[in-house]
Structure formats: structure tokens, C-alpha cells
XYZ file of C-alpha atoms in Angstrom:
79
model
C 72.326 -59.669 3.875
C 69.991 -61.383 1.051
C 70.338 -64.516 2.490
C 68.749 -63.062 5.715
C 66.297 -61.557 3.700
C 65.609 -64.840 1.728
C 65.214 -66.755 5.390
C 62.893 -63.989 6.806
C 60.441 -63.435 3.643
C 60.065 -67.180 3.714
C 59.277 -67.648 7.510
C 56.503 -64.548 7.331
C 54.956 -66.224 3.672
C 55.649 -69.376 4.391
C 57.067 -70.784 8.103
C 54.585 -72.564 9.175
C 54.286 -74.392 12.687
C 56.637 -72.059 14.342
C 56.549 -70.231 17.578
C 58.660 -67.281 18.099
C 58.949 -66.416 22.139
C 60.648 -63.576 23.151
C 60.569 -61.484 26.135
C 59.411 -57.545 26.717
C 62.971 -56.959 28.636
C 65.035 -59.039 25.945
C 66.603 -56.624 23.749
C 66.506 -59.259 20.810
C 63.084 -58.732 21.207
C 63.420 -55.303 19.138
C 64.574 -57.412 15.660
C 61.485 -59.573 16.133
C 59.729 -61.288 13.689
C 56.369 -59.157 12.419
C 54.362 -62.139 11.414
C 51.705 -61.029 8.537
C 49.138 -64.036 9.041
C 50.271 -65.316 5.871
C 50.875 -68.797 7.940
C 50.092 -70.563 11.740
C 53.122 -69.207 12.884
C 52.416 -67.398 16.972
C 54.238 -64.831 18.261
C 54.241 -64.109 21.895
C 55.825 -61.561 24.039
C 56.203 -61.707 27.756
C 56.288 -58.005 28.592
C 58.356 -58.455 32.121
C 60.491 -61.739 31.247
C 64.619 -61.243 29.465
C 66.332 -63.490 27.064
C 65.369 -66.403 29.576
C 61.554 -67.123 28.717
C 59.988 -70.286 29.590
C 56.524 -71.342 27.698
C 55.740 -72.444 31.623
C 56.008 -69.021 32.649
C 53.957 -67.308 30.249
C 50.363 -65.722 30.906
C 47.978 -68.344 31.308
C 46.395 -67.029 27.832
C 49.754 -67.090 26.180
C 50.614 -70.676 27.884
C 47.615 -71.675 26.440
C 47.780 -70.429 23.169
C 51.471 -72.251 22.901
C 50.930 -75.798 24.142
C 47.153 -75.916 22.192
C 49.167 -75.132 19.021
C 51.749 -77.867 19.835
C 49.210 -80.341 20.355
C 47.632 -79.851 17.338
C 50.890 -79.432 15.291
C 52.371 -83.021 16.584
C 48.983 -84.157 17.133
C 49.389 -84.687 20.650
C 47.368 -84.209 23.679
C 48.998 -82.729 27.518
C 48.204 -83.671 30.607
């Protein structure tokens, strides 16, 4: 259990350029990560969608949010 403890502490102080994507139905979803803003780390949760979520098939805010962070991360620009 500390190691788990080690691995979350440092992705909430210190995981940066991560996206966690879980969905509302997903029961996974209920040991989610609680990011603190400590780093550029995005959380989104599709309130409808299971285990199964697609960035594709997000809200068009969420979609957005995802791929503009992933361009800027890799430094790469979508069609």
C-alpha cells in the first residue's frame, strides 16, 4: 500500500502532461484521481460513457480540452 501511495502523491504534486479519462458509468471511475492543480494534469469524466471511453466521443468541450492539451504537450498541431 505505500508504494501506491508513493505513485499517487507524486502524480497529484507532480504528474505532469497526463490525462486521466474515465467514464460516469465506469465503476473505476469511483477510485479516480482528485487532481489538486498542483500540475497540467486534466481530468475528464464522460457522465453516460463505461470503461470504454474514446477522446472522439467526448463533449465537444471536453474533446477540445484533450486534443488542445496534446498539441501543446508534443507540440503538434491536428487537422
Amino acid at each position: 500500500p505505500t508504494v501506491m501511495n508513493d505513485i499517487y502523491n507524486w502524480v497529484i504534486n507532480s504528474g505532469n502532461n497526463i490525462i486521466f479519462i474515465y467514464g460516469g458509468n465506469d465503476p473505476w471511475t469511483a477510485g479516480a484521481v482528485e487532481l489538486t492543480g498542483a500540475t497540467n494534469a486534466i481530468k475528464v469524466v464522460n457522465p453516460g460513457d463505461n470503461h470504454s471511453v474514446f477522446i472522439n466521443e467526448l463533449p465537444a468541450a471536453d474533446r477540445d480540452l484533450v486534443i488542445t492539451a496534446l498539441e501543446q504537450w508534443l507540440q503538434l498541431e491536428s487537422e
